[in-house]
Every structure is written in structure tokens, then in C-alpha cells.
Amino acid sequence: MKEIILLKDGEIALKGLNRSTFEDMLIKNIKERISSLGEFSYRKAQSTIVVTPENEDIDLDEAVSRIGKVFGTVGIARAAVCEKDIDIIRQTAYDYLKDDLMFAKTFKVTAKRADKNFPLKSPEICDEVGGYLLSKIRGLKVDVHNPEVTVAVEVRDNGVYIHGKQLPGAGGMPTGTAGRACLLISGGIDSPVAGYMIAKRGVRLTAVHFASPPYTSELAEMKVHELLGKVSMYSGRINLFTVPFTEIQEAIRDYCPEEMFTVTMRRIMMKLSSRIAEWQGAEALITGESLGQVASQTIHALKCTDECATLPVFRPCIGMDKNEIVIISRKIDTFDISIRPYEDCCTVFTPRHPRTRPTPKYAREVEAMIPDLDKMMDKAFEGAVLKIIEAYKS
Ligand code: ATP
Ligand code: MG
């Protein structure tokens, strides 16, 4: 039996004249994700995108699982395809969905007749298919309000699609339709979630990670690669820049008051990230900050760091509780990686008593205590190493 994958557009459907651009981007993103599984063809039709496998041996379960993480769809269903003949439709519905129906008590049939030349109207299609299934499966009953299984029959121009349950899609807007932003990624729980949330709104990601070897280990960097690998299953390819940060951190330790270590470090991160972001054509920064979570994330500390960014800073986790962030990190499968215990540059030289109410004026004065900071920042910028992170790269 020939099977295809049906995708229901989400918010794209609201995009009026731009719709086609959004759908094209969605298809491009899906292609990127599944082309290593075999050959597929793509068709746009009435708020639906039809993905047809062109080889026999394609792993459709894997294709559905990958497409389920591509932003821009609200629903996904695998469907059987058959000819526009009611006897064949009835038989195909039975063959394709009998395993589900045998274990169900109730079902209903829905029909859509996009091809108005088909001789039966939608209610007649429902009667025909429903009646046939009732005659074949003992004990099955119709429940139009709350059925366990819904058999959907779509009569389209080029054939009939029959499917059972529709799985939820990834939601959001196709990545690449809303510009690019630069994610400051640590190895923690929050920043991968922040990247996922902004990518979901159609934004492509560049990432920046500050590493301070030998204080931070190679394992901490591996962790960041793995975290971004998970995020890229949703966002697509991510360009990661790893910035050498040791010299700057040591200078902060040597010249700044201890209570200002973290805020000063964060200010410099904002400056360097802005520079990388602008160089890469990104239009905003993203951080995983959450208000009040730690001393460097009070409203006063954020005021001190925000002024160092030359681009808008998106902080999608800002109003979320830790457990709300954890729920998302589990969903996107980053949690178990995030909790591995490797040192991050934020945990190196952590002040015992950080100042929770720093002022921007004082923060500027502290930063000015570091000799040759501009030169060190140039060096860090120039020493940034690019790695391209892409899930499912074949
Ligand atoms: P996370 O769970 O994302 O690490 P956190 O609550 O531990 O967040 P901090 O460690 O205070 O918070 O960091 C706040 C934000 O600063 C992070 O969410 C991230 O965006 C950025 N950040 C922290 N450390 C780094 C780093 N080494 N490289 C790049 N960005 C970083
Ligand atoms: Mg952290």
C-alpha cells in the first residue's frame, strides 16, 4: 500500500499573500531534515503539504519523527493513497486502519471532497466507509462526538488520502522566515531552551559559547555541541562560535572587585556577542536569563549587562520559573545533557557575595579597571572558532 505524509500548515495559513514564501521555506527545511533518508517529492495543496516517498525502502517512522520537529506545522499524519473509487476507498480504509479499529470501541468517519467531480458527496462517503467498517469489525460502534479512532478520507484532485490519528506538529513559524539571532549558549538548562523558543518563531540561530580552558574542560564544550545538536533538530543548522575567554576572565579576577566578577564578565560577553552577531548578520541576541534566578539576573544586574548589547536582547525565559523551563528542556531532550556536571566559565571565579544591586555607572567604572581590555576583546573575537552544528547530517 502506498503511503504519504500529510502536513497541516499552522500560522502560515494566516500569512495571506506571503503564504507561498512561508510554505516554500517550510518545504526547504523539511527537505534538509529528511533528504538523507531517501528521495521525496513535495506538493502544496489547500493548507496541506504532501510529502511523498519516492523509494520503496524509506523509513517513514523516522521521516515523521524528524518532520515532527520542523517548525511551521500544526499536525502530521501518515496516510494511505488509493484510487477515486468508493469500493477501493472502503477496502483501503479497512486494510490501513484495521489494527487500530480492532482495539477500539468507537470510531467515526470524516470526509473531505476537494475534488467536486467525485460522484459521492461527503456524507455519502462517510456512510459508505462507516457502514463497511461496521460490517467487518464486530463490536465497533459509531460515536461522532468522542470517538477513539477517527477515519479521515480526503478526496483530492490526484487521489484519495486515508488516515487515522493526526500527531501534533512542532508549531511555530518556519525557521528562516524571521531573520537571524545569536544565542549565548552555556552548558546549562536555560540557554538551549531560549534558543529553541526563539527559533520556533522562525528565527535562524547563530550561537556563541565562551570557553575558559583550562578552567573549563573540553567536556564542557562537547556538552554545548551536543545541546546544539538537539536544538538543531528543531532549528536546522547552527553556526557555533567558540570564543577563547580565559585571558579576559583572569583579568577580571586580577583587577575587579570580587562582588562584580559575574556582572563584569556578562557585560563583556554581551559586547563580544554583539560584535559576532553583527558580523554574522544577526539582528538580535538571545540569552537564557530568568528574572531573579541568580544574582547576575536581578533587574539591576540586567540593566548593567543590557547596556552593553548593541542589538535587542531576547530573553524568552525571563518570566518563567525553573520548573517551567525544565519541562521544555525535557521535551526537547536537552535536560539530561544540561545536568552533566562540567564546569562552565560562569562557575569559575564565582564571587562569594555577588552584588545584587549594581548600578550601570559602577559597572562601567569596574570594567575600566581592566587594563588593555579592548585589545583582549579583539584577540578573543579573532580567536573565535567556527563549528557547524547540524542534526542528521548524512
Ligand atoms: P543557563 O542554564 O543557560 O546556563 P543560567 O541560569 O545558568 O543559564 P547564567 O549561568 O547566569 O544562567 O547565564 C545566564 C545566561 O548567560 C545564559 O543563559 C547564557 O545565555 C549566557 N551565558 C552564560 N554562560 C555562558 C557561556 N559560557 N557562553 C555563552 N553564553 C553564556
Ligand atoms: Mg549557566
Short mmCIF file of C-alpha atoms and ligand atoms in Angstrom, two decimals:
data_model
loop_
_atom_site.label_atom_id
_atom_site.label_comp_id
_atom_site.label_asym_id
_atom_site.label_seq_id
_atom_site.Cartn_x
_atom_site.Cartn_y
_atom_site.Cartn_z
CA MET A 1 0.00 0.00 0.00
CA LYS A 2 1.38 3.41 -0.95
CA GLU A 3 1.83 5.79 1.96
CA ILE A 4 2.48 9.51 2.12
CA ILE A 5 2.92 12.12 4.86
CA LEU A 6 0.38 14.94 5.19
CA LEU A 7 1.33 18.15 6.97
CA LYS A 8 -1.14 20.74 8.12
CA ASP A 9 0.08 24.33 7.98
CA GLY A 10 -0.06 26.24 11.23
CA GLU A 11 0.06 30.01 11.46
CA ILE A 12 1.36 30.05 7.91
CA ALA A 13 -2.25 29.85 6.81
CA LEU A 14 -2.72 33.37 8.22
CA LYS A 15 0.01 34.89 6.12
CA GLY A 16 -2.12 35.93 3.13
CA LEU A 17 0.00 36.89 0.16
CA ASN A 18 3.24 35.81 1.81
CA ARG A 19 1.93 32.36 2.35
CA SER A 20 3.70 30.82 -0.56
CA THR A 21 7.08 32.15 0.67
CA PHE A 22 6.42 30.63 4.09
CA GLU A 23 5.37 27.30 2.61
CA ASP A 24 8.44 27.22 0.37
CA MET A 25 10.67 27.81 3.39
CA LEU A 26 8.87 25.06 5.30
CA ILE A 27 9.43 22.63 2.44
CA LYS A 28 13.09 23.64 2.17
CA ASN A 29 13.56 23.00 5.90
CA ILE A 30 11.84 19.62 5.71
CA LYS A 31 13.99 18.64 2.73
CA GLU A 32 17.12 19.47 4.68
CA ARG A 33 16.00 17.26 7.53
CA ILE A 34 14.86 14.15 5.64
CA SER A 35 16.81 14.03 2.38
CA SER A 36 19.36 11.68 3.97
CA LEU A 37 16.55 9.08 4.33
CA GLY A 38 15.88 8.81 0.60
CA GLU A 39 14.08 10.64 -2.16
CA PHE A 40 10.82 12.51 -1.57
CA SER A 41 8.60 14.76 -3.65
CA TYR A 42 6.64 17.71 -2.25
CA ARG A 43 3.31 19.26 -3.18
CA LYS A 44 1.38 22.19 -1.74
CA ALA A 45 -2.38 21.82 -1.70
CA GLN A 46 -5.07 23.60 0.34
CA SER A 47 -3.32 24.32 3.69
CA THR A 48 -1.62 20.95 3.40
CA ILE A 49 1.80 19.88 2.27
CA VAL A 50 2.02 16.39 0.84
CA VAL A 51 5.34 14.60 1.20
CA THR A 52 5.61 11.52 -0.99
CA PRO A 53 8.44 8.99 -0.58
CA GLU A 54 9.86 8.08 -3.97
CA ASN A 55 11.84 4.99 -2.90
CA GLU A 56 10.41 1.73 -1.59
CA ASP A 57 12.62 1.25 1.44
CA ILE A 58 12.31 4.66 3.13
CA ASP A 59 11.95 4.62 6.93
CA LEU A 60 8.69 6.58 7.22
CA ASP A 61 8.61 6.41 11.04
CA GLU A 62 11.92 8.23 11.12
CA ALA A 63 10.76 10.73 8.50
CA VAL A 64 7.63 11.50 10.54
CA SER A 65 9.66 11.87 13.72
CA ARG A 66 12.05 14.32 12.03
CA ILE A 67 9.30 16.31 10.35
CA GLY A 68 7.52 16.49 13.72
CA LYS A 69 10.33 18.80 14.87
CA VAL A 70 10.24 21.17 11.91
CA PHE A 71 8.60 24.46 12.86
CA GLY A 72 5.62 25.62 10.85
CA THR A 73 3.19 22.70 11.01
CA VAL A 74 0.36 22.04 13.46
CA GLY A 75 -0.33 18.45 12.53
CA ILE A 76 1.19 15.45 10.81
CA ALA A 77 -0.44 12.28 9.60
CA ARG A 78 0.69 9.28 7.66
CA ALA A 79 -1.90 8.43 5.04
CA ALA A 80 -2.65 5.64 2.59
CA VAL A 81 -3.21 6.69 -1.01
CA CYS A 82 -5.76 4.99 -3.26
CA GLU A 83 -7.79 5.48 -6.40
CA LYS A 84 -11.00 7.50 -6.55
CA ASP A 85 -13.34 4.55 -6.45
CA ILE A 86 -15.62 4.02 -3.47
CA ASP A 87 -15.10 0.23 -3.33
CA ILE A 88 -11.34 0.72 -3.28
CA ILE A 89 -11.67 3.52 -0.71
CA ARG A 90 -13.70 1.28 1.65
CA GLN A 91 -11.28 -1.58 1.32
CA THR A 92 -8.21 0.64 1.75
CA ALA A 93 -9.68 2.26 4.88
CA TYR A 94 -10.23 -1.21 6.35
CA ASP A 95 -6.80 -2.59 5.39
CA TYR A 96 -4.95 0.52 6.53
CA LEU A 97 -6.67 1.12 9.85
CA LYS A 98 -7.98 -2.30 10.92
CA ASP A 99 -5.30 -2.75 13.57
CA ASP A 100 -6.38 0.46 15.30
CA LEU A 101 -10.09 -0.23 14.84
CA MET A 102 -9.96 -3.79 16.21
CA PHE A 103 -8.81 -2.44 19.55
CA ALA A 104 -11.24 0.47 19.64
CA LYS A 105 -14.83 0.51 20.85
CA THR A 106 -15.88 3.60 18.95
CA PHE A 107 -14.98 5.40 15.73
CA LYS A 108 -16.24 7.91 13.24
CA VAL A 109 -15.51 8.72 9.62
CA THR A 110 -14.89 12.24 8.34
CA ALA A 111 -14.75 13.04 4.65
CA LYS A 112 -13.45 15.98 2.65
CA ARG A 113 -14.27 16.24 -1.01
CA ALA A 114 -11.82 18.70 -2.53
CA ASP A 115 -12.44 17.16 -5.95
CA LYS A 116 -16.01 18.20 -6.66
CA ASN A 117 -16.20 15.82 -9.63
CA PHE A 118 -16.19 12.82 -7.33
CA PRO A 119 -19.74 11.40 -7.62
CA LEU A 120 -20.41 10.90 -3.87
CA LYS A 121 -20.83 13.84 -1.51
CA SER A 122 -19.01 13.93 1.83
CA PRO A 123 -21.88 12.49 3.98
CA GLU A 124 -22.32 9.69 1.46
CA ILE A 125 -18.63 8.85 1.60
CA CYS A 126 -18.89 8.70 5.42
CA ASP A 127 -21.92 6.38 5.21
CA GLU A 128 -20.26 4.08 2.72
CA VAL A 129 -16.96 3.78 4.55
CA GLY A 130 -18.54 3.71 8.04
CA GLY A 131 -21.05 1.05 7.03
CA TYR A 132 -18.34 -1.12 5.53
CA LEU A 133 -16.12 -0.89 8.62
CA LEU A 134 -19.07 -1.71 10.90
CA SER A 135 -19.83 -4.78 8.80
CA LYS A 136 -16.23 -6.01 9.01
CA ILE A 137 -15.37 -5.39 12.65
CA ARG A 138 -17.54 -6.89 15.32
CA GLY A 139 -18.42 -4.79 18.38
CA LEU A 140 -17.38 -1.49 16.83
CA LYS A 141 -19.77 1.44 17.32
CA VAL A 142 -20.08 4.92 15.87
CA ASP A 143 -19.52 7.85 18.21
CA VAL A 144 -19.47 11.15 16.37
CA HIS A 145 -18.63 13.24 19.46
CA ASN A 146 -15.83 11.41 21.18
CA PRO A 147 -14.56 8.56 19.02
CA GLU A 148 -11.46 6.57 19.88
CA VAL A 149 -10.47 6.41 16.21
CA THR A 150 -11.25 8.91 13.50
CA VAL A 151 -11.01 7.65 9.94
CA ALA A 152 -10.36 10.63 7.69
CA VAL A 153 -11.00 10.34 3.97
CA GLU A 154 -9.78 13.17 1.74
CA VAL A 155 -10.75 13.03 -1.91
CA ARG A 156 -8.27 15.23 -3.72
CA ASP A 157 -7.54 16.03 -7.35
CA ASN A 158 -4.80 13.45 -7.68
CA GLY A 159 -6.09 10.65 -5.47
CA VAL A 160 -7.68 9.75 -2.16
CA TYR A 161 -5.85 10.01 1.15
CA ILE A 162 -6.97 7.93 4.13
CA HIS A 163 -5.58 8.41 7.59
CA GLY A 164 -6.21 7.78 11.26
CA LYS A 165 -4.76 9.84 14.04
CA GLN A 166 -3.01 13.11 13.37
CA LEU A 167 0.05 13.83 15.50
CA PRO A 168 0.81 17.34 16.72
CA GLY A 169 3.37 19.23 14.64
CA ALA A 170 6.14 21.39 16.09
CA GLY A 171 4.05 24.58 15.81
CA GLY A 172 5.68 27.97 15.28
CA MET A 173 6.85 29.53 12.04
CA PRO A 174 9.30 28.03 9.51
CA THR A 175 12.86 28.77 10.59
CA GLY A 176 14.40 31.34 8.30
CA THR A 177 11.27 33.44 7.80
CA ALA A 178 12.06 35.85 10.64
CA GLY A 179 15.76 36.70 10.37
CA ARG A 180 18.71 35.54 12.41
CA ALA A 181 19.65 35.89 16.07
CA CYS A 182 22.70 34.99 18.09
CA LEU A 183 22.25 32.66 21.06
CA LEU A 184 24.62 32.93 24.01
CA ILE A 185 24.85 29.30 24.99
CA SER A 186 26.34 27.97 28.21
CA GLY A 187 26.11 24.33 29.15
CA GLY A 188 23.12 24.97 31.43
CA ILE A 189 19.43 24.23 31.22
CA ASP A 190 18.12 27.64 30.24
CA SER A 191 20.01 28.81 27.16
CA PRO A 192 19.18 25.81 24.90
CA VAL A 193 15.52 26.30 25.82
CA ALA A 194 15.79 30.01 24.99
CA GLY A 195 17.30 29.17 21.59
CA TYR A 196 14.55 26.66 20.87
CA MET A 197 11.85 29.19 21.78
CA ILE A 198 13.15 31.94 19.51
CA ALA A 199 13.87 29.54 16.63
CA LYS A 200 10.24 28.47 16.95
CA ARG A 201 9.21 31.97 15.89
CA GLY A 202 11.02 31.49 12.58
CA VAL A 203 14.45 32.81 13.58
CA ARG A 204 17.67 31.17 12.38
CA LEU A 205 20.33 30.65 15.03
CA THR A 206 23.96 31.53 15.29
CA ALA A 207 25.48 30.57 18.64
CA VAL A 208 28.32 31.91 20.76
CA HIS A 209 29.98 29.98 23.57
CA PHE A 210 32.69 31.39 25.84
CA ALA A 211 35.22 28.81 26.92
CA SER A 212 37.93 29.27 29.52
CA PRO A 213 40.36 26.38 29.30
CA PRO A 214 42.00 25.03 31.39
CA TYR A 215 39.40 26.17 33.97
CA THR A 216 36.68 24.75 31.77
CA SER A 217 37.19 21.32 30.22
CA GLU A 218 36.82 20.00 26.72
CA LEU A 219 33.88 18.01 28.04
CA ALA A 220 32.04 21.27 28.72
CA GLU A 221 32.50 22.24 25.09
CA MET A 222 31.32 18.81 23.93
CA LYS A 223 28.26 19.36 26.02
CA VAL A 224 27.49 22.59 24.17
CA HIS A 225 27.92 20.79 20.82
CA GLU A 226 25.52 18.09 21.94
CA LEU A 227 22.99 20.59 23.25
CA LEU A 228 23.03 22.49 19.99
CA GLY A 229 22.73 19.18 18.12
CA LYS A 230 19.40 18.66 19.90
CA VAL A 231 18.27 22.25 19.26
CA SER A 232 19.23 21.94 15.59
CA MET A 233 16.73 19.10 15.17
CA TYR A 234 14.20 21.92 15.52
CA SER A 235 16.03 24.97 14.28
CA GLY A 236 18.12 23.48 11.49
CA ARG A 237 21.79 24.24 11.03
CA ILE A 238 23.50 26.38 13.69
CA ASN A 239 26.85 28.14 13.26
CA LEU A 240 28.61 27.96 16.63
CA PHE A 241 31.48 30.30 17.50
CA THR A 242 33.57 29.24 20.48
CA VAL A 243 35.35 32.26 21.92
CA PRO A 244 38.57 31.93 23.97
CA PHE A 245 37.72 33.70 27.22
CA THR A 246 40.46 32.66 29.65
CA GLU A 247 42.61 35.76 29.39
CA ILE A 248 39.65 38.09 29.98
CA GLN A 249 38.39 36.07 32.92
CA GLU A 250 41.80 36.07 34.55
CA ALA A 251 42.00 39.84 34.06
CA ILE A 252 38.57 40.26 35.69
CA ARG A 253 39.79 38.16 38.61
CA ASP A 254 43.00 40.16 38.91
CA TYR A 255 41.66 43.71 38.56
CA CYS A 256 37.96 43.84 39.56
CA PRO A 257 36.26 43.73 42.96
CA GLU A 258 35.09 40.19 43.60
CA GLU A 259 31.45 41.15 44.11
CA MET A 260 31.39 42.42 40.49
CA PHE A 261 33.05 39.42 38.78
CA THR A 262 29.90 37.97 37.24
CA VAL A 263 28.30 41.21 36.08
CA THR A 264 31.58 42.35 34.53
CA MET A 265 32.02 39.03 32.78
CA ARG A 266 28.47 39.17 31.48
CA ARG A 267 28.95 42.73 30.19
CA ILE A 268 31.99 41.65 28.20
CA MET A 269 30.10 38.63 26.89
CA MET A 270 27.37 40.97 25.65
CA LYS A 271 29.90 43.18 23.88
CA LEU A 272 31.70 40.31 22.18
CA SER A 273 28.45 38.56 21.28
CA SER A 274 27.07 41.75 19.75
CA ARG A 275 30.18 42.01 17.65
CA ILE A 276 29.94 38.40 16.43
CA ALA A 277 26.21 38.76 15.88
CA GLU A 278 26.56 41.87 13.72
CA TRP A 279 29.40 40.31 11.77
CA GLN A 280 27.19 37.27 11.10
CA GLY A 281 24.20 39.36 10.05
CA ALA A 282 22.15 38.55 13.16
CA GLU A 283 19.62 41.11 14.31
CA ALA A 284 19.25 40.21 17.99
CA LEU A 285 20.89 38.36 20.86
CA ILE A 286 19.25 35.56 22.86
CA THR A 287 20.06 34.60 26.44
CA GLY A 288 18.57 32.09 28.87
CA GLU A 289 18.23 34.61 31.68
CA SER A 290 15.31 34.33 34.07
CA LEU A 291 14.49 37.20 36.40
CA GLY A 292 15.86 36.79 39.90
CA GLN A 293 17.20 33.27 39.32
CA VAL A 294 20.71 34.24 40.43
CA ALA A 295 22.47 37.43 41.49
CA SER A 296 23.50 38.27 37.93
CA GLN A 297 19.89 38.08 36.82
CA THR A 298 18.29 40.68 39.08
CA ILE A 299 16.63 43.61 37.37
CA HIS A 300 19.60 45.78 38.44
CA ALA A 301 22.20 43.38 37.08
CA LEU A 302 20.29 43.03 33.80
CA LYS A 303 20.31 46.82 33.45
CA CYS A 304 24.11 46.73 33.73
CA THR A 305 24.54 44.00 31.12
CA ASP A 306 21.83 45.14 28.73
CA GLU A 307 23.53 48.47 28.03
CA CYS A 308 26.50 46.58 26.57
CA ALA A 309 24.48 44.94 23.82
CA THR A 310 24.27 46.79 20.52
CA LEU A 311 21.30 44.68 19.43
CA PRO A 312 17.95 43.88 21.08
CA VAL A 313 18.31 41.07 23.64
CA PHE A 314 15.62 38.38 23.60
CA ARG A 315 15.20 36.60 26.93
CA PRO A 316 12.30 34.20 26.38
CA CYS A 317 12.80 32.56 29.80
CA ILE A 318 12.72 35.86 31.68
CA GLY A 319 9.29 35.32 33.27
CA MET A 320 9.47 31.57 33.65
CA ASP A 321 10.04 29.53 36.80
CA LYS A 322 12.82 26.96 36.72
CA ASN A 323 10.38 24.06 36.60
CA GLU A 324 8.64 25.57 33.59
CA ILE A 325 11.98 25.81 31.80
CA VAL A 326 12.80 22.22 32.80
CA ILE A 327 9.56 20.96 31.24
CA ILE A 328 10.61 22.41 27.88
CA SER A 329 14.18 21.14 28.23
CA ARG A 330 12.85 17.63 28.78
CA LYS A 331 10.56 17.96 25.79
CA ILE A 332 13.42 18.96 23.50
CA ASP A 333 15.66 16.34 25.11
CA THR A 334 18.37 18.72 26.33
CA PHE A 335 17.81 18.28 30.08
CA ASP A 336 19.93 15.17 30.62
CA ILE A 337 22.83 16.76 28.76
CA SER A 338 22.49 20.07 30.61
CA ILE A 339 22.73 18.48 34.03
CA ARG A 340 26.08 16.81 33.36
CA PRO A 341 28.38 18.33 35.95
CA TYR A 342 31.13 20.07 33.95
CA GLU A 343 32.43 23.47 34.93
CA ASP A 344 31.15 26.39 32.91
CA CYS A 345 33.05 29.66 32.72
CA CYS A 346 30.37 31.17 34.97
CA THR A 347 31.27 28.80 37.78
CA VAL A 348 34.95 29.68 37.54
CA PHE A 349 35.82 32.53 39.91
CA THR A 350 32.28 32.79 41.27
CA PRO A 351 32.09 35.59 43.84
CA ARG A 352 31.13 34.50 47.36
CA HIS A 353 28.92 37.57 47.79
CA PRO A 354 27.89 38.95 44.42
CA ARG A 355 26.40 42.43 44.40
CA THR A 356 22.69 42.10 43.59
CA ARG A 357 22.05 45.81 43.06
CA PRO A 358 24.93 47.06 40.93
CA THR A 359 24.43 50.32 39.03
CA PRO A 360 25.50 50.74 35.39
CA LYS A 361 27.76 53.63 36.44
CA TYR A 362 29.63 51.45 38.94
CA ALA A 363 29.75 48.56 36.46
CA ARG A 364 31.41 50.87 33.90
CA GLU A 365 33.94 52.03 36.49
CA VAL A 366 34.78 48.44 37.42
CA GLU A 367 35.17 47.46 33.80
CA ALA A 368 37.55 50.39 33.26
CA MET A 369 39.86 48.90 35.90
CA ILE A 370 40.89 46.18 33.44
CA PRO A 371 43.96 47.28 31.50
CA ASP A 372 44.00 46.66 27.74
CA LEU A 373 40.50 45.24 27.71
CA ASP A 374 39.87 46.38 24.13
CA LYS A 375 42.95 44.59 22.92
CA MET A 376 41.99 41.42 24.77
CA MET A 377 38.50 41.62 23.29
CA ASP A 378 39.92 41.99 19.77
CA LYS A 379 42.05 38.94 20.40
CA ALA A 380 39.09 36.92 21.70
CA PHE A 381 36.98 37.97 18.71
CA GLU A 382 39.69 37.00 16.28
CA GLY A 383 40.30 33.71 18.08
CA ALA A 384 36.68 32.57 17.80
CA VAL A 385 36.44 29.14 16.20
CA LEU A 386 33.52 28.18 13.98
CA LYS A 387 31.84 24.78 14.09
CA ILE A 388 28.74 23.99 12.09
CA ILE A 389 26.17 22.00 14.02
CA GLU A 390 23.57 20.16 12.00
CA ALA A 391 21.43 17.25 13.07
CA TYR A 392 21.01 14.30 10.70
CA LYS A 393 23.92 15.36 8.52
CA SER A 394 24.47 12.41 6.23
P1 ATP B 1 21.92 28.54 31.63
O1 ATP B 1 21.11 27.46 32.22
O2 ATP B 1 21.55 28.90 30.24
O3 ATP B 1 23.40 28.34 31.84
P2 ATP B 1 21.85 30.05 33.99
O4 ATP B 1 20.58 30.25 34.69
O5 ATP B 1 22.83 29.07 34.49
O6 ATP B 1 21.55 29.80 32.47
P3 ATP B 1 23.90 32.01 33.96
O7 ATP B 1 24.92 30.97 34.04
O8 ATP B 1 23.85 33.13 34.91
O9 ATP B 1 22.45 31.48 33.95
O10 ATP B 1 23.94 32.62 32.50
C1 ATP B 1 22.94 33.48 32.03
C2 ATP B 1 22.95 33.47 30.52
O11 ATP B 1 24.20 33.97 30.05
C3 ATP B 1 22.84 32.10 29.95
O12 ATP B 1 21.51 31.68 29.83
C4 ATP B 1 23.51 32.26 28.61
O13 ATP B 1 22.62 32.84 27.68
C5 ATP B 1 24.61 33.25 28.91
N1 ATP B 1 25.87 32.53 29.23
C6 ATP B 1 26.31 32.11 30.42
N2 ATP B 1 27.48 31.46 30.31
C7 ATP B 1 27.81 31.47 29.01
C8 ATP B 1 28.92 30.96 28.23
N3 ATP B 1 29.92 30.29 28.79
N4 ATP B 1 28.91 31.18 26.91
C9 ATP B 1 27.88 31.84 26.31
N5 ATP B 1 26.84 32.33 27.00
C10 ATP B 1 26.78 32.15 28.32
MG MG B 2 24.71 28.71 33.42
#
